[in-house]
Amino acid sequence: NNPILTHSKALSQLTLAERSIVAYDNQFGYKLFKEISYQEKNENIFISPLSVAMALGMTYNGANGSTQEAMQKTLELSGLTLQEINASYKNLIELLANLDPKVKFQLANSIWYREIFPVEDEFIDINKTYFDAQVSGLDFSAPNASNIINGWVNEKTNGKIEKIVDDPINPLTMMFLINAIYFKGTWTYEFDESQTRDDIFTLPDGSKKPCQMMTQEGEFQYFENDDFQAIDLPYGDGDFSMTLFLPRLEKDVDSLIGELNPENWNRWISSFHKQELTLQFPKFTLEYEIKLND
């Protein structure tokens, strides 16, 4: 749930409207993350607000009236015209894909509609032009329909997501709007595999689990206060990073999540400074799935 481009040199390349879309997407991201963490207590949560916002951004072009107003409010898009929103997403897609030659960042959009469903040409053209969307009419009742869509997702995520559409496709479903993001970054400061040891990770309820703990010493961007310790781990040339927050022993994760908002985030990030320290970080793999309709 790392906000995009908040402390990147790429921010200076954005127009006012594009900066607004970044700010709105981040605001939406905090809102979405808090809602999910409230619903999914004690679960590991792994989401991409940018992915959700972009899929809904495509959908927004087909909305009208009260639906459009509700989406505008949820996505925090008030104050921007539809043209500004679309143009901003187009430039953001190009910027993120080419931001760092040492990082692989693929962002792909697609629209699949039931062949008999009449889709307005303007809707298709806008999503092709601004979201670089692959648009295909498909016989959803055909035996291989779900395989075709799942194959696209599998390819665009380099095999990380093998299935997104159930088989058979629900007869009431008329259209899928899909966003797929694939990110592969090499740490700017890599962990030495020989320094990885068997260790214990303590969960919020106090229980302990065995883990593989990576260790390295170096100079990192670091910040701490009474509530947490935080470190920023850059990828590649430093335009992408993983920002880690560790609540103090007497604090819990939920209280830290409650403090997540643009004002606090920007204040914290601007307080990071280089510091020599020893970092211990567990190796982990996460898989996560959630239905966001409600």
PDB file of C-alpha atoms in Angstrom:
ATOM      1  CA  ASN A   1       0.000   0.000   0.000  1.00  0.00           C
ATOM      2  CA  ASN A   2       2.872   2.364  -0.748  1.00  0.00           C
ATOM      3  CA  PRO A   3       1.638   5.743  -2.075  1.00  0.00           C
ATOM      4  CA  ILE A   4       2.947   6.433  -5.550  1.00  0.00           C
ATOM      5  CA  LEU A   5       5.617   8.967  -6.399  1.00  0.00           C
ATOM      6  CA  THR A   6       5.351  10.939  -3.164  1.00  0.00           C
ATOM      7  CA  HIS A   7       9.113  11.277  -2.777  1.00  0.00           C
ATOM      8  CA  SER A   8      10.332  10.569  -6.272  1.00  0.00           C
ATOM      9  CA  LYS A   9      12.177  12.892  -8.637  1.00  0.00           C
ATOM     10  CA  ALA A  10       9.548  11.859 -11.221  1.00  0.00           C
ATOM     11  CA  LEU A  11       6.997  13.992  -9.377  1.00  0.00           C
ATOM     12  CA  SER A  12       8.557  17.087 -10.937  1.00  0.00           C
ATOM     13  CA  GLN A  13       7.703  15.743 -14.412  1.00  0.00           C
ATOM     14  CA  LEU A  14       3.954  15.776 -13.740  1.00  0.00           C
ATOM     15  CA  THR A  15       1.429  18.442 -14.709  1.00  0.00           C
ATOM     16  CA  LEU A  16      -0.872  19.953 -12.103  1.00  0.00           C
ATOM     17  CA  ALA A  17      -3.713  17.611 -13.128  1.00  0.00           C
ATOM     18  CA  GLU A  18      -1.381  14.597 -12.983  1.00  0.00           C
ATOM     19  CA  ARG A  19      -0.188  15.576  -9.521  1.00  0.00           C
ATOM     20  CA  SER A  20      -3.823  15.842  -8.518  1.00  0.00           C
ATOM     21  CA  ILE A  21      -4.581  12.325  -9.781  1.00  0.00           C
ATOM     22  CA  VAL A  22      -1.584  11.010  -7.796  1.00  0.00           C
ATOM     23  CA  ALA A  23      -2.830  12.788  -4.666  1.00  0.00           C
ATOM     24  CA  TYR A  24      -6.407  11.549  -5.218  1.00  0.00           C
ATOM     25  CA  ASP A  25      -5.235   7.975  -5.842  1.00  0.00           C
ATOM     26  CA  ASN A  26      -3.181   8.057  -2.649  1.00  0.00           C
ATOM     27  CA  GLN A  27      -6.128   9.455  -0.667  1.00  0.00           C
ATOM     28  CA  PHE A  28      -8.301   6.672  -2.112  1.00  0.00           C
ATOM     29  CA  GLY A  29      -5.572   4.163  -1.218  1.00  0.00           C
ATOM     30  CA  TYR A  30      -5.561   5.100   2.473  1.00  0.00           C
ATOM     31  CA  LYS A  31      -9.352   4.941   2.536  1.00  0.00           C
ATOM     32  CA  LEU A  32      -9.433   1.547   0.818  1.00  0.00           C
ATOM     33  CA  PHE A  33      -6.663   0.089   2.995  1.00  0.00           C
ATOM     34  CA  LYS A  34      -8.323   1.238   6.233  1.00  0.00           C
ATOM     35  CA  GLU A  35     -11.687  -0.198   5.182  1.00  0.00           C
ATOM     36  CA  ILE A  36     -10.144  -3.553   4.254  1.00  0.00           C
ATOM     37  CA  SER A  37      -8.048  -3.754   7.429  1.00  0.00           C
ATOM     38  CA  TYR A  38     -11.173  -2.978   9.473  1.00  0.00           C
ATOM     39  CA  GLN A  39     -13.081  -5.796   7.736  1.00  0.00           C
ATOM     40  CA  GLU A  40     -10.168  -8.261   7.652  1.00  0.00           C
ATOM     41  CA  LYS A  41      -8.859  -8.071  11.196  1.00  0.00           C
ATOM     42  CA  ASN A  42      -5.678 -10.066  11.951  1.00  0.00           C
ATOM     43  CA  GLU A  43      -5.155 -10.901   8.266  1.00  0.00           C
ATOM     44  CA  ASN A  44      -2.144 -10.141   6.100  1.00  0.00           C
ATOM     45  CA  ILE A  45      -3.412  -7.613   3.550  1.00  0.00           C
ATOM     46  CA  PHE A  46      -1.709  -7.081   0.199  1.00  0.00           C
ATOM     47  CA  ILE A  47      -3.390  -4.640  -2.187  1.00  0.00           C
ATOM     48  CA  SER A  48      -2.575  -2.221  -4.984  1.00  0.00           C
ATOM     49  CA  PRO A  49      -4.829   0.851  -4.699  1.00  0.00           C
ATOM     50  CA  LEU A  50      -3.408   2.075  -8.029  1.00  0.00           C
ATOM     51  CA  SER A  51      -4.649  -1.097  -9.711  1.00  0.00           C
ATOM     52  CA  VAL A  52      -8.130  -0.714  -8.216  1.00  0.00           C
ATOM     53  CA  ALA A  53      -8.278   3.001  -9.061  1.00  0.00           C
ATOM     54  CA  MET A  54      -7.205   2.391 -12.664  1.00  0.00           C
ATOM     55  CA  ALA A  55      -9.769  -0.373 -13.275  1.00  0.00           C
ATOM     56  CA  LEU A  56     -12.445   1.905 -11.813  1.00  0.00           C
ATOM     57  CA  GLY A  57     -11.043   4.795 -13.871  1.00  0.00           C
ATOM     58  CA  MET A  58     -11.810   2.839 -17.037  1.00  0.00           C
ATOM     59  CA  THR A  59     -15.280   2.030 -15.691  1.00  0.00           C
ATOM     60  CA  TYR A  60     -15.829   5.686 -14.763  1.00  0.00           C
ATOM     61  CA  ASN A  61     -15.855   6.538 -18.472  1.00  0.00           C
ATOM     62  CA  GLY A  62     -19.003   4.446 -18.875  1.00  0.00           C
ATOM     63  CA  ALA A  63     -20.821   5.841 -15.839  1.00  0.00           C
ATOM     64  CA  ASN A  64     -23.441   8.578 -15.682  1.00  0.00           C
ATOM     65  CA  GLY A  65     -25.756  10.345 -13.244  1.00  0.00           C
ATOM     66  CA  SER A  66     -25.799   9.132  -9.633  1.00  0.00           C
ATOM     67  CA  THR A  67     -23.417   6.240 -10.420  1.00  0.00           C
ATOM     68  CA  GLN A  68     -20.826   8.640 -11.797  1.00  0.00           C
ATOM     69  CA  GLU A  69     -21.258  10.941  -8.799  1.00  0.00           C
ATOM     70  CA  ALA A  70     -20.804   8.051  -6.354  1.00  0.00           C
ATOM     71  CA  MET A  71     -17.666   6.872  -8.167  1.00  0.00           C
ATOM     72  CA  GLN A  72     -16.312  10.418  -8.277  1.00  0.00           C
ATOM     73  CA  LYS A  73     -16.758  10.709  -4.506  1.00  0.00           C
ATOM     74  CA  THR A  74     -15.231   7.303  -3.744  1.00  0.00           C
ATOM     75  CA  LEU A  75     -12.250   7.811  -6.042  1.00  0.00           C
ATOM     76  CA  GLU A  76     -11.695  11.351  -4.722  1.00  0.00           C
ATOM     77  CA  LEU A  77     -11.875  12.720  -8.301  1.00  0.00           C
ATOM     78  CA  SER A  78     -13.826  15.913  -7.624  1.00  0.00           C
ATOM     79  CA  GLY A  79     -12.270  18.957  -9.265  1.00  0.00           C
ATOM     80  CA  LEU A  80     -10.946  17.206 -12.382  1.00  0.00           C
ATOM     81  CA  THR A  81     -12.702  16.935 -15.734  1.00  0.00           C
ATOM     82  CA  LEU A  82     -13.043  13.528 -17.388  1.00  0.00           C
ATOM     83  CA  GLN A  83     -10.505  14.610 -20.015  1.00  0.00           C
ATOM     84  CA  GLU A  84      -7.985  15.594 -17.314  1.00  0.00           C
ATOM     85  CA  ILE A  85      -8.516  12.280 -15.498  1.00  0.00           C
ATOM     86  CA  ASN A  86      -8.002  10.204 -18.643  1.00  0.00           C
ATOM     87  CA  ALA A  87      -4.977  12.191 -19.857  1.00  0.00           C
ATOM     88  CA  SER A  88      -3.399  11.981 -16.384  1.00  0.00           C
ATOM     89  CA  TYR A  89      -3.763   8.207 -16.236  1.00  0.00           C
ATOM     90  CA  LYS A  90      -2.270   7.875 -19.730  1.00  0.00           C
ATOM     91  CA  ASN A  91       0.839   9.828 -18.762  1.00  0.00           C
ATOM     92  CA  LEU A  92       1.087   8.070 -15.398  1.00  0.00           C
ATOM     93  CA  ILE A  93       1.063   4.652 -17.108  1.00  0.00           C
ATOM     94  CA  GLU A  94       3.923   5.732 -19.405  1.00  0.00           C
ATOM     95  CA  LEU A  95       5.886   7.386 -16.585  1.00  0.00           C
ATOM     96  CA  LEU A  96       5.723   4.421 -14.190  1.00  0.00           C
ATOM     97  CA  ALA A  97       6.614   1.905 -16.903  1.00  0.00           C
ATOM     98  CA  ASN A  98       9.784   3.808 -17.863  1.00  0.00           C
ATOM     99  CA  LEU A  99      10.750   5.309 -14.518  1.00  0.00           C
ATOM    100  CA  ASP A 100      13.652   3.028 -13.594  1.00  0.00           C
ATOM    101  CA  PRO A 101      15.578   0.838 -16.063  1.00  0.00           C
ATOM    102  CA  LYS A 102      16.593  -1.477 -13.195  1.00  0.00           C
ATOM    103  CA  VAL A 103      12.972  -2.132 -12.191  1.00  0.00           C
ATOM    104  CA  LYS A 104      10.442  -4.090 -14.203  1.00  0.00           C
ATOM    105  CA  PHE A 105       7.055  -2.396 -13.898  1.00  0.00           C
ATOM    106  CA  GLN A 106       4.325  -3.631 -16.247  1.00  0.00           C
ATOM    107  CA  LEU A 107       0.907  -2.039 -16.103  1.00  0.00           C
ATOM    108  CA  ALA A 108      -1.716  -3.561 -18.405  1.00  0.00           C
ATOM    109  CA  ASN A 109      -5.438  -2.943 -18.886  1.00  0.00           C
ATOM    110  CA  SER A 110      -8.009  -4.972 -20.765  1.00  0.00           C
ATOM    111  CA  ILE A 111     -11.758  -4.979 -21.436  1.00  0.00           C
ATOM    112  CA  TRP A 112     -13.627  -8.160 -22.371  1.00  0.00           C
ATOM    113  CA  TYR A 113     -17.304  -7.914 -23.282  1.00  0.00           C
ATOM    114  CA  ARG A 114     -19.960 -10.440 -24.230  1.00  0.00           C
ATOM    115  CA  GLU A 115     -20.170 -10.420 -28.046  1.00  0.00           C
ATOM    116  CA  ILE A 116     -23.922  -9.759 -28.105  1.00  0.00           C
ATOM    117  CA  PHE A 117     -23.601  -6.814 -25.704  1.00  0.00           C
ATOM    118  CA  PRO A 118     -23.662  -3.458 -27.560  1.00  0.00           C
ATOM    119  CA  VAL A 119     -20.749  -1.337 -26.330  1.00  0.00           C
ATOM    120  CA  GLU A 120     -20.524   2.308 -27.346  1.00  0.00           C
ATOM    121  CA  ASP A 121     -17.587   3.006 -29.671  1.00  0.00           C
ATOM    122  CA  GLU A 122     -16.589   6.099 -27.692  1.00  0.00           C
ATOM    123  CA  PHE A 123     -16.171   4.047 -24.509  1.00  0.00           C
ATOM    124  CA  ILE A 124     -13.914   1.566 -26.306  1.00  0.00           C
ATOM    125  CA  ASP A 125     -11.900   4.297 -28.062  1.00  0.00           C
ATOM    126  CA  ILE A 126     -11.296   6.248 -24.824  1.00  0.00           C
ATOM    127  CA  ASN A 127     -10.051   3.178 -22.973  1.00  0.00           C
ATOM    128  CA  LYS A 128      -7.811   2.153 -25.862  1.00  0.00           C
ATOM    129  CA  THR A 129      -6.385   5.671 -26.205  1.00  0.00           C
ATOM    130  CA  TYR A 130      -5.892   6.669 -22.574  1.00  0.00           C
ATOM    131  CA  PHE A 131      -5.597   3.380 -20.689  1.00  0.00           C
ATOM    132  CA  ASP A 132      -3.833   1.464 -23.463  1.00  0.00           C
ATOM    133  CA  ALA A 133      -6.526  -1.173 -22.978  1.00  0.00           C
ATOM    134  CA  GLN A 134      -6.807  -4.314 -25.059  1.00  0.00           C
ATOM    135  CA  VAL A 135     -10.519  -4.546 -25.950  1.00  0.00           C
ATOM    136  CA  SER A 136     -12.076  -7.816 -27.135  1.00  0.00           C
ATOM    137  CA  GLY A 137     -15.580  -9.060 -27.811  1.00  0.00           C
ATOM    138  CA  LEU A 138     -15.853 -12.681 -26.664  1.00  0.00           C
ATOM    139  CA  ASP A 139     -18.425 -15.452 -26.654  1.00  0.00           C
ATOM    140  CA  PHE A 140     -18.643 -15.820 -22.866  1.00  0.00           C
ATOM    141  CA  SER A 141     -20.543 -19.102 -23.242  1.00  0.00           C
ATOM    142  CA  ALA A 142     -17.704 -20.746 -25.195  1.00  0.00           C
ATOM    143  CA  PRO A 143     -15.798 -23.448 -23.261  1.00  0.00           C
ATOM    144  CA  ASN A 144     -12.451 -21.619 -23.564  1.00  0.00           C
ATOM    145  CA  ALA A 145     -13.704 -18.070 -22.803  1.00  0.00           C
ATOM    146  CA  SER A 146     -12.423 -17.928 -19.213  1.00  0.00           C
ATOM    147  CA  ASN A 147      -9.122 -19.530 -20.308  1.00  0.00           C
ATOM    148  CA  ILE A 148      -8.549 -16.726 -22.829  1.00  0.00           C
ATOM    149  CA  ILE A 149      -9.040 -14.010 -20.190  1.00  0.00           C
ATOM    150  CA  ASN A 150      -7.055 -15.871 -17.524  1.00  0.00           C
ATOM    151  CA  GLY A 151      -4.277 -16.455 -20.061  1.00  0.00           C
ATOM    152  CA  TRP A 152      -3.991 -12.701 -20.632  1.00  0.00           C
ATOM    153  CA  VAL A 153      -3.734 -12.048 -16.867  1.00  0.00           C
ATOM    154  CA  ASN A 154      -1.224 -14.886 -16.456  1.00  0.00           C
ATOM    155  CA  GLU A 155       0.965 -13.435 -19.209  1.00  0.00           C
ATOM    156  CA  LYS A 156       0.793  -9.836 -17.965  1.00  0.00           C
ATOM    157  CA  THR A 157       1.710 -10.837 -14.390  1.00  0.00           C
ATOM    158  CA  ASN A 158       4.511 -13.184 -15.517  1.00  0.00           C
ATOM    159  CA  GLY A 159       2.670 -16.188 -14.108  1.00  0.00           C
ATOM    160  CA  LYS A 160       2.049 -14.661 -10.664  1.00  0.00           C
ATOM    161  CA  ILE A 161      -1.748 -14.593 -11.129  1.00  0.00           C
ATOM    162  CA  GLU A 162      -2.954 -17.652 -13.000  1.00  0.00           C
ATOM    163  CA  LYS A 163      -6.708 -17.205 -12.643  1.00  0.00           C
ATOM    164  CA  ILE A 164      -9.011 -14.242 -12.202  1.00  0.00           C
ATOM    165  CA  VAL A 165     -12.229 -15.338 -13.963  1.00  0.00           C
ATOM    166  CA  ASP A 166     -14.238 -18.379 -12.918  1.00  0.00           C
ATOM    167  CA  ASP A 167     -15.316 -21.072 -15.356  1.00  0.00           C
ATOM    168  CA  PRO A 168     -18.033 -21.095 -16.537  1.00  0.00           C
ATOM    169  CA  ILE A 169     -18.598 -17.329 -16.784  1.00  0.00           C
ATOM    170  CA  ASN A 170     -21.779 -16.176 -15.060  1.00  0.00           C
ATOM    171  CA  PRO A 171     -24.515 -15.784 -17.721  1.00  0.00           C
ATOM    172  CA  LEU A 172     -25.425 -12.366 -16.228  1.00  0.00           C
ATOM    173  CA  THR A 173     -21.884 -11.006 -16.676  1.00  0.00           C
ATOM    174  CA  MET A 174     -21.620  -8.628 -19.636  1.00  0.00           C
ATOM    175  CA  MET A 175     -18.125  -7.179 -19.237  1.00  0.00           C
ATOM    176  CA  PHE A 176     -14.798  -7.545 -17.425  1.00  0.00           C
ATOM    177  CA  LEU A 177     -12.555  -4.506 -16.914  1.00  0.00           C
ATOM    178  CA  ILE A 178      -9.167  -5.767 -15.746  1.00  0.00           C
ATOM    179  CA  ASN A 179      -6.004  -4.066 -14.539  1.00  0.00           C
ATOM    180  CA  ALA A 180      -2.851  -6.116 -14.025  1.00  0.00           C
ATOM    181  CA  ILE A 181       0.334  -4.802 -12.430  1.00  0.00           C
ATOM    182  CA  TYR A 182       3.612  -6.691 -12.387  1.00  0.00           C
ATOM    183  CA  PHE A 183       6.497  -5.310 -10.338  1.00  0.00           C
ATOM    184  CA  LYS A 184       9.956  -6.841 -10.002  1.00  0.00           C
ATOM    185  CA  GLY A 185      12.602  -4.740  -8.335  1.00  0.00           C
ATOM    186  CA  THR A 186      16.169  -5.475  -7.298  1.00  0.00           C
ATOM    187  CA  TRP A 187      17.139  -3.986  -3.947  1.00  0.00           C
ATOM    188  CA  THR A 188      19.533  -1.060  -4.316  1.00  0.00           C
ATOM    189  CA  TYR A 189      21.313  -2.512  -1.282  1.00  0.00           C
ATOM    190  CA  GLU A 190      20.973  -6.265  -1.564  1.00  0.00           C
ATOM    191  CA  PHE A 191      20.922  -8.686   1.332  1.00  0.00           C
ATOM    192  CA  ASP A 192      23.823 -11.164   1.468  1.00  0.00           C
ATOM    193  CA  GLU A 193      22.298 -14.643   1.379  1.00  0.00           C
ATOM    194  CA  SER A 194      25.064 -15.976   3.636  1.00  0.00           C
ATOM    195  CA  GLN A 195      23.836 -13.619   6.371  1.00  0.00           C
ATOM    196  CA  THR A 196      20.319 -15.145   6.420  1.00  0.00           C
ATOM    197  CA  ARG A 197      19.614 -17.191   9.549  1.00  0.00           C
ATOM    198  CA  ASP A 198      16.801 -19.234  11.100  1.00  0.00           C
ATOM    199  CA  ASP A 199      15.014 -16.981  13.569  1.00  0.00           C
ATOM    200  CA  ILE A 200      11.705 -16.309  15.318  1.00  0.00           C
ATOM    201  CA  PHE A 201       9.051 -13.776  14.229  1.00  0.00           C
ATOM    202  CA  THR A 202       6.614 -12.520  16.881  1.00  0.00           C
ATOM    203  CA  LEU A 203       2.993 -12.029  15.796  1.00  0.00           C
ATOM    204  CA  PRO A 204       0.714  -9.289  17.211  1.00  0.00           C
ATOM    205  CA  ASP A 205      -0.943 -11.749  19.623  1.00  0.00           C
ATOM    206  CA  GLY A 206       2.454 -12.625  21.099  1.00  0.00           C
ATOM    207  CA  SER A 207       2.725 -16.039  19.435  1.00  0.00           C
ATOM    208  CA  LYS A 208       5.946 -16.863  17.630  1.00  0.00           C
ATOM    209  CA  LYS A 209       6.688 -18.390  14.251  1.00  0.00           C
ATOM    210  CA  PRO A 210       9.942 -19.642  12.746  1.00  0.00           C
ATOM    211  CA  CYS A 211      11.267 -17.554   9.867  1.00  0.00           C
ATOM    212  CA  GLN A 212      14.316 -16.918   7.712  1.00  0.00           C
ATOM    213  CA  MET A 213      15.737 -13.583   8.901  1.00  0.00           C
ATOM    214  CA  MET A 214      17.809 -11.554   6.444  1.00  0.00           C
ATOM    215  CA  THR A 215      20.385  -9.145   7.872  1.00  0.00           C
ATOM    216  CA  GLN A 216      22.467  -6.277   6.560  1.00  0.00           C
ATOM    217  CA  GLU A 217      24.323  -3.282   7.936  1.00  0.00           C
ATOM    218  CA  GLY A 218      24.415   0.025   6.089  1.00  0.00           C
ATOM    219  CA  GLU A 219      23.211   3.584   5.752  1.00  0.00           C
ATOM    220  CA  PHE A 220      19.447   3.826   5.218  1.00  0.00           C
ATOM    221  CA  GLN A 221      16.743   6.483   5.227  1.00  0.00           C
ATOM    222  CA  TYR A 222      15.286   6.086   8.724  1.00  0.00           C
ATOM    223  CA  PHE A 223      12.722   7.737  10.990  1.00  0.00           C
ATOM    224  CA  GLU A 224      11.334   6.978  14.438  1.00  0.00           C
ATOM    225  CA  ASN A 225       8.890   8.530  16.885  1.00  0.00           C
ATOM    226  CA  ASP A 226       6.986   7.403  19.992  1.00  0.00           C
ATOM    227  CA  ASP A 227       4.688   5.168  17.927  1.00  0.00           C
ATOM    228  CA  PHE A 228       6.957   3.377  15.450  1.00  0.00           C
ATOM    229  CA  GLN A 229      10.295   2.885  13.730  1.00  0.00           C
ATOM    230  CA  ALA A 230      10.378   3.242   9.938  1.00  0.00           C
ATOM    231  CA  ILE A 231      12.886   2.541   7.180  1.00  0.00           C
ATOM    232  CA  ASP A 232      12.827   3.175   3.434  1.00  0.00           C
ATOM    233  CA  LEU A 233      14.365   0.427   1.261  1.00  0.00           C
ATOM    234  CA  PRO A 234      14.970   1.592  -2.320  1.00  0.00           C
ATOM    235  CA  TYR A 235      14.853  -0.529  -5.485  1.00  0.00           C
ATOM    236  CA  GLY A 236      17.067   0.025  -8.523  1.00  0.00           C
ATOM    237  CA  ASP A 237      17.986   3.685  -8.921  1.00  0.00           C
ATOM    238  CA  GLY A 238      15.713   4.695  -6.036  1.00  0.00           C
ATOM    239  CA  ASP A 239      12.489   5.845  -7.717  1.00  0.00           C
ATOM    240  CA  PHE A 240      10.605   2.892  -6.242  1.00  0.00           C
ATOM    241  CA  SER A 241      10.935   1.858  -2.617  1.00  0.00           C
ATOM    242  CA  MET A 242       9.420  -0.293   0.097  1.00  0.00           C
ATOM    243  CA  THR A 243       8.679   1.722   3.226  1.00  0.00           C
ATOM    244  CA  LEU A 244       8.456  -0.399   6.369  1.00  0.00           C
ATOM    245  CA  PHE A 245       6.764   0.673   9.596  1.00  0.00           C
ATOM    246  CA  LEU A 246       7.318  -1.272  12.828  1.00  0.00           C
ATOM    247  CA  PRO A 247       5.012  -0.282  15.720  1.00  0.00           C
ATOM    248  CA  ARG A 248       6.632   0.085  19.143  1.00  0.00           C
ATOM    249  CA  LEU A 249       6.205  -2.935  21.423  1.00  0.00           C
ATOM    250  CA  GLU A 250       3.483  -1.207  23.461  1.00  0.00           C
ATOM    251  CA  LYS A 251       1.620  -0.091  20.300  1.00  0.00           C
ATOM    252  CA  ASP A 252      -0.445  -2.170  17.884  1.00  0.00           C
ATOM    253  CA  VAL A 253      -0.729  -2.259  14.094  1.00  0.00           C
ATOM    254  CA  ASP A 254      -4.352  -1.045  14.081  1.00  0.00           C
ATOM    255  CA  SER A 255      -3.501   2.207  15.869  1.00  0.00           C
ATOM    256  CA  LEU A 256      -0.756   2.849  13.315  1.00  0.00           C
ATOM    257  CA  ILE A 257      -3.169   2.150  10.439  1.00  0.00           C
ATOM    258  CA  GLY A 258      -5.584   4.638  12.020  1.00  0.00           C
ATOM    259  CA  GLU A 259      -2.917   7.344  11.674  1.00  0.00           C
ATOM    260  CA  LEU A 260      -2.414   6.726   7.947  1.00  0.00           C
ATOM    261  CA  ASN A 261      -3.491   9.796   5.988  1.00  0.00           C
ATOM    262  CA  PRO A 262      -1.803  12.099   3.451  1.00  0.00           C
ATOM    263  CA  GLU A 263      -0.851  14.724   6.043  1.00  0.00           C
ATOM    264  CA  ASN A 264       0.848  12.282   8.407  1.00  0.00           C
ATOM    265  CA  TRP A 265       2.457  10.339   5.560  1.00  0.00           C
ATOM    266  CA  ASN A 266       4.018  13.456   3.999  1.00  0.00           C
ATOM    267  CA  ARG A 267       5.200  14.656   7.402  1.00  0.00           C
ATOM    268  CA  TRP A 268       6.785  11.296   8.215  1.00  0.00           C
ATOM    269  CA  ILE A 269       8.447  10.909   4.819  1.00  0.00           C
ATOM    270  CA  SER A 270       9.947  14.395   4.995  1.00  0.00           C
ATOM    271  CA  SER A 271      11.416  13.473   8.410  1.00  0.00           C
ATOM    272  CA  PHE A 272      13.434  10.505   7.124  1.00  0.00           C
ATOM    273  CA  HIS A 273      17.193  10.953   7.343  1.00  0.00           C
ATOM    274  CA  LYS A 274      20.232   8.805   6.600  1.00  0.00           C
ATOM    275  CA  GLN A 275      21.395   6.701   9.495  1.00  0.00           C
ATOM    276  CA  GLU A 276      23.873   3.857   9.956  1.00  0.00           C
ATOM    277  CA  LEU A 277      22.044   0.824  11.319  1.00  0.00           C
ATOM    278  CA  THR A 278      21.584  -2.945  11.314  1.00  0.00           C
ATOM    279  CA  LEU A 279      18.446  -4.137   9.554  1.00  0.00           C
ATOM    280  CA  GLN A 280      16.853  -7.521  10.212  1.00  0.00           C
ATOM    281  CA  PHE A 281      14.029  -8.402   7.865  1.00  0.00           C
ATOM    282  CA  PRO A 282      12.156 -11.727   7.487  1.00  0.00           C
ATOM    283  CA  LYS A 283      11.801 -13.413   4.096  1.00  0.00           C
ATOM    284  CA  PHE A 284       8.117 -13.798   3.247  1.00  0.00           C
ATOM    285  CA  THR A 285       5.698 -14.706   0.491  1.00  0.00           C
ATOM    286  CA  LEU A 286       2.173 -13.290   0.374  1.00  0.00           C
ATOM    287  CA  GLU A 287      -0.890 -14.289  -1.620  1.00  0.00           C
ATOM    288  CA  TYR A 288      -4.085 -12.328  -1.144  1.00  0.00           C
ATOM    289  CA  GLU A 289      -7.540 -12.276  -2.644  1.00  0.00           C
ATOM    290  CA  ILE A 290     -10.556 -10.136  -1.778  1.00  0.00           C
ATOM    291  CA  LYS A 291     -13.906  -9.214  -3.287  1.00  0.00           C
ATOM    292  CA  LEU A 292     -14.369  -5.452  -3.097  1.00  0.00           C
ATOM    293  CA  ASN A 293     -17.970  -5.065  -4.349  1.00  0.00           C
ATOM    294  CA  ASP A 294     -19.461  -3.991  -1.013  1.00  0.00           C
TER     295      ASP A 294
END
